[in-house]
Short mmCIF file of C-alpha atoms in Angstrom, two decimals:
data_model
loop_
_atom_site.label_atom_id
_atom_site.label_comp_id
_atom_site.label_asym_id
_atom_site.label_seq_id
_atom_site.Cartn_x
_atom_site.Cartn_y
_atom_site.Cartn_z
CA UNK A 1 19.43 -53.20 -89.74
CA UNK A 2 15.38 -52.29 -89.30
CA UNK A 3 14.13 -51.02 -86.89
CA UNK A 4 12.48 -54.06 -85.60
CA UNK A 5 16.24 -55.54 -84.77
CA UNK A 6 17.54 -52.68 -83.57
CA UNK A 7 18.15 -52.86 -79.49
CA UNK A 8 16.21 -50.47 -76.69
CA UNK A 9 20.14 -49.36 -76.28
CA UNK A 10 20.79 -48.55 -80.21
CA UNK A 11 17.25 -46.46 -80.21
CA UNK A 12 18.56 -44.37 -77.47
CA UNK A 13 21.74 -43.60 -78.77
CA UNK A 14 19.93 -42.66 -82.37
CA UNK A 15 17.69 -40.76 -80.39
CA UNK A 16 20.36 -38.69 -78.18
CA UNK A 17 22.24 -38.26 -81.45
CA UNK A 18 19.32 -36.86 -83.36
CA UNK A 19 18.79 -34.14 -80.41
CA UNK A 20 21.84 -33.26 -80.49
CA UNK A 21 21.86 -32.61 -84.24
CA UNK A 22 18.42 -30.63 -84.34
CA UNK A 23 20.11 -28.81 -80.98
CA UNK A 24 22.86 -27.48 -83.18
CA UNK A 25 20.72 -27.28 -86.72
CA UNK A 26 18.95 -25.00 -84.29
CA UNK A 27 21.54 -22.88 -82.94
CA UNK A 28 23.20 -22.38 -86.11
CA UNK A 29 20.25 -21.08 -87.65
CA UNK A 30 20.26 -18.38 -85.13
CA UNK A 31 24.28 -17.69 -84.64
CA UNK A 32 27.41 -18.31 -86.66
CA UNK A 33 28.94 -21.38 -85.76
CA UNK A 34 31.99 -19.55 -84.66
CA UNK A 35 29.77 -18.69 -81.99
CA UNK A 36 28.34 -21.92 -80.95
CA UNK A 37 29.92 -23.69 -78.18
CA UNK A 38 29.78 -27.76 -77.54
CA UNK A 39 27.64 -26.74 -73.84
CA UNK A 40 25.73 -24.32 -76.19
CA UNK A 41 24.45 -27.54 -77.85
CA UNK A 42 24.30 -30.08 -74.63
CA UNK A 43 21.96 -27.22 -73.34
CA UNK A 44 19.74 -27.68 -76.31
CA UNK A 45 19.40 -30.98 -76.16
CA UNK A 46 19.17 -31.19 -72.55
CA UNK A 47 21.70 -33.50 -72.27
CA UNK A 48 25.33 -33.69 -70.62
CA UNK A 49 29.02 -32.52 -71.92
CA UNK A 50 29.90 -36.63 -70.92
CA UNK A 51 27.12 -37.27 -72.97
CA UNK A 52 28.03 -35.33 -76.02
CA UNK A 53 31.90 -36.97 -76.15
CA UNK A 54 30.73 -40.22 -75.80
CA UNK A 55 29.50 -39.37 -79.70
CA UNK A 56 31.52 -36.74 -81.26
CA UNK A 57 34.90 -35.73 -80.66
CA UNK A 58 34.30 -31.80 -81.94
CA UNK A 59 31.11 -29.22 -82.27
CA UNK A 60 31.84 -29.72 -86.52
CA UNK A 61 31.58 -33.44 -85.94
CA UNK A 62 27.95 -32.94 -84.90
CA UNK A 63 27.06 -30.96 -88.07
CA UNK A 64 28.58 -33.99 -90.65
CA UNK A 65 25.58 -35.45 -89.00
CA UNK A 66 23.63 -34.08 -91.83
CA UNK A 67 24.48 -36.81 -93.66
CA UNK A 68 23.27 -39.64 -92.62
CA UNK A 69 20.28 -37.74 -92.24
CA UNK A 70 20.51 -36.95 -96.23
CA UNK A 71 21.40 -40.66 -97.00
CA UNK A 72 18.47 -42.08 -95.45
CA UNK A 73 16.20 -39.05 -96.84
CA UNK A 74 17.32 -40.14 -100.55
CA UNK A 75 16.98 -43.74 -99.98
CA UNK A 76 13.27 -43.85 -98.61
CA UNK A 77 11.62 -40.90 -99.91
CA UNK A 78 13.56 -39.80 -103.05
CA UNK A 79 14.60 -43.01 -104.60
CA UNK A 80 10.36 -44.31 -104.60
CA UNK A 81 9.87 -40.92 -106.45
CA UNK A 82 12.06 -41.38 -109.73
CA UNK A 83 9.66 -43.75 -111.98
CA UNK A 84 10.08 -40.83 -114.47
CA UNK A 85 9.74 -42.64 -118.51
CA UNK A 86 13.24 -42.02 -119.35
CA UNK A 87 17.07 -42.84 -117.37
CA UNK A 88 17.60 -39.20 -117.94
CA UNK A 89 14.38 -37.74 -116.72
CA UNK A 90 15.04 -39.77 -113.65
CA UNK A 91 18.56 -38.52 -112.93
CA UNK A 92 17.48 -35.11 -113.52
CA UNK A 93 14.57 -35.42 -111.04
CA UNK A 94 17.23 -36.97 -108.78
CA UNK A 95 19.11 -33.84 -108.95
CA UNK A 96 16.38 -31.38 -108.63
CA UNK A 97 16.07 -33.56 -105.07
CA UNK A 98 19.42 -32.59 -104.58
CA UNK A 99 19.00 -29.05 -105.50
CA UNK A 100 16.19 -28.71 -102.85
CA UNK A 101 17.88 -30.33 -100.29
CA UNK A 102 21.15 -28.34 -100.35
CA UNK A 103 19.14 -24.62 -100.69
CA UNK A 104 15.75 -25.47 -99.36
CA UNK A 105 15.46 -28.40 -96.57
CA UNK A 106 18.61 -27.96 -95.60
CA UNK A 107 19.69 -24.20 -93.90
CA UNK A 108 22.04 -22.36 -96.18
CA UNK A 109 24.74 -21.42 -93.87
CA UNK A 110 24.83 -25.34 -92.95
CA UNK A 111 25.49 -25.91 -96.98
CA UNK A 112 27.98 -23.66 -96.32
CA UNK A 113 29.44 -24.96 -93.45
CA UNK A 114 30.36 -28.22 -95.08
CA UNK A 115 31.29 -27.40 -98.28
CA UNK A 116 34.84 -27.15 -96.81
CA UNK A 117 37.70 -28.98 -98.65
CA UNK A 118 38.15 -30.23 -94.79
CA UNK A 119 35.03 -32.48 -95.10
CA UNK A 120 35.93 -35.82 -95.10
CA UNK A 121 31.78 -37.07 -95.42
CA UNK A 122 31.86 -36.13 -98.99
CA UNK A 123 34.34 -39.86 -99.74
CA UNK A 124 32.15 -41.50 -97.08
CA UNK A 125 31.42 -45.20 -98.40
CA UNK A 126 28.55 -45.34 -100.87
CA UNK A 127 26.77 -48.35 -100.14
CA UNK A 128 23.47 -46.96 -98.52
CA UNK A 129 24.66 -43.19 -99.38
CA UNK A 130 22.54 -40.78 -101.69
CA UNK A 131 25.23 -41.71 -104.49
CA UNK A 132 24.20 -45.10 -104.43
CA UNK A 133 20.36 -44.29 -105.35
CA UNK A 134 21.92 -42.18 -108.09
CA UNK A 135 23.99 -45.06 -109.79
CA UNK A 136 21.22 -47.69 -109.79
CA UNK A 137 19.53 -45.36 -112.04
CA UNK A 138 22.22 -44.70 -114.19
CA UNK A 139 22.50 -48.71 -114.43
CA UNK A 140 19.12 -48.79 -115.48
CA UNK A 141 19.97 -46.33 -118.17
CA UNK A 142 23.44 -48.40 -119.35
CA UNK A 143 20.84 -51.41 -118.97
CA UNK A 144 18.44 -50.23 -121.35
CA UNK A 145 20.96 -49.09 -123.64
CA UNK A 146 19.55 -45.22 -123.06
CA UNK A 147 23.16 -44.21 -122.27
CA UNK A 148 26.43 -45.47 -123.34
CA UNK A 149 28.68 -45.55 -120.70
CA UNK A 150 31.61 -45.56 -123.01
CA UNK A 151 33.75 -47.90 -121.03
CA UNK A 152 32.63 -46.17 -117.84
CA UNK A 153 30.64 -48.09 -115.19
CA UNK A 154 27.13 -46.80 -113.40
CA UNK A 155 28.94 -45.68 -110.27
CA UNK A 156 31.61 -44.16 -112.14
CA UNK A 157 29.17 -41.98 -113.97
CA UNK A 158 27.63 -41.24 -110.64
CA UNK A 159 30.90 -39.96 -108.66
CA UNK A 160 31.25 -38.19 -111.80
CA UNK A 161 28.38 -36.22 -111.70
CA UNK A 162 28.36 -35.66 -108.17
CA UNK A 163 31.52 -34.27 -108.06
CA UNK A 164 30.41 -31.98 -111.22
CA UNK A 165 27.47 -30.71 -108.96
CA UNK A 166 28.93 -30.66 -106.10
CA UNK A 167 31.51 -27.91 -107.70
CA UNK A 168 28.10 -25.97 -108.53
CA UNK A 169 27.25 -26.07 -105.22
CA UNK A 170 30.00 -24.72 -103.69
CA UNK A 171 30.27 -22.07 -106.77
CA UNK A 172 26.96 -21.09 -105.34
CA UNK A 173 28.26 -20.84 -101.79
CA UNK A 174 30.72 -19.09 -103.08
CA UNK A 175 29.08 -16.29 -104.74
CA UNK A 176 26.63 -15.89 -101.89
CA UNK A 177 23.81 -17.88 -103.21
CA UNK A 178 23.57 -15.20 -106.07
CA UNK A 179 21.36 -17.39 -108.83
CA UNK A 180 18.58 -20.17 -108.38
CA UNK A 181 20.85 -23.06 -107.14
CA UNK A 182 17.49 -25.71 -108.70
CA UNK A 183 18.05 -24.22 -112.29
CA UNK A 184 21.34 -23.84 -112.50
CA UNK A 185 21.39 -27.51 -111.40
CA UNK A 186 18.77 -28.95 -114.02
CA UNK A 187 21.00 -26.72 -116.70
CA UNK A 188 24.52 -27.98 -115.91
CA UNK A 189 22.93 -31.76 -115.28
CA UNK A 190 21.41 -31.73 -118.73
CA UNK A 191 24.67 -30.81 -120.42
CA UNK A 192 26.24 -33.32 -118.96
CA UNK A 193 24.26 -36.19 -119.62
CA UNK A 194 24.55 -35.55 -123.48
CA UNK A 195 28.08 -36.96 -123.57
CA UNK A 196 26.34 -40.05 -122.14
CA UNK A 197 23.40 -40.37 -124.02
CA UNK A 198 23.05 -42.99 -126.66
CA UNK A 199 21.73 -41.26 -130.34
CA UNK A 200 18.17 -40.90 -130.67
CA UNK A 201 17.51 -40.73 -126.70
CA UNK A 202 17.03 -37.54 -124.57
CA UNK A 203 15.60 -33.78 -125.33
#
């Protein structure tokens, strides 16, 4: 739905739901979330406990926000950005996106925070989601006959990799963000695109 279509009432509620997830994006840059309470963030947003429950449920719920947020961020900014010569270039650049979302744009002890085996956002449906932009380039790439999906299909790759990733994430999470997440990334991404790539094509 654009915006154009979109009713006075649905721009409100995307509008209280956004405070309330820069309220807590906020507050969780400051405290531990242990610490932050659901009237810590109605404070912050300046709005009311009623109005916080008729969204979420929990404080966590408000956090999984982030998604959306990163959903729409791949789809209109990165997705216009990988025109890169080759399929692989392009999913590389997709993940270097990825890289700089998870340690840069978005604060590390929010990576943290829901890179918990709890978090049901990472089997969200993909249509619209950031693995979506991910498998349309990899279809280009099975397209062109750069990579041979040997009997696997574009969005099979791309759950694939994203799980693979994902697991480097969390590795980094894990070892308290001891090594450049945005190499370590382009390194592990690169070996495993060879088992896809078609002879002749890549480094």
């Amino acid at each position: 739905m654009t915006e154009e279509n979109k009713t006075k009432r649905q721009l409100q509620a995307e509008q209280t739901k956004l405070k309330l997830f820069n309220a807590a994006v906020e507050l969780l840059a400051q405290r531990d979330f242990e610490s932050i309470t659901i009237r810590d963030i109605v404070e912050r947003a300046d709005v009311s406990i009623g109005t916080f429950y008729n969204y979420y449920s929990t404080k966590l719920e408000v956090f999984y926000e982030t998604y959306q947020v990163a959903d729409h961020y791949f789809n209109q900014v990165v997705e216009p950005q990988l025109a890169q010569p080759t399929c692989a270039e392009r999913v590389l650049h997709f993940f270097q996106h990825y890289a700089h979302y998870s340690s840069e744009l978005t604060d590390r002890k929010m990576t943290r925070l829901l890179y918990s085996p709890d978090n049901p956002w990472f089997n969200r449906p993909q249509e619209n989601s950031l693995v979506a932009v991910l498998a349309r380039v990899l279809q280009g790439g099975l397209d062109s006959g750069e990579l041979d999906g040997r009997g696997d299909s574009a969005q099979e790759i791309a759950n694939w990799l994203m799980i693979c990733v994902r697991g480097l994430t969390y590795n980094w999470c894990t070892t308290g963000f001891a090594y450049d997440l945005a190499q370590a990334t382009d390194g592990f991404v690169r070996r495993l695109l060879r088992s896809y790539l078609t002879t002749g094509t890549g480094e």
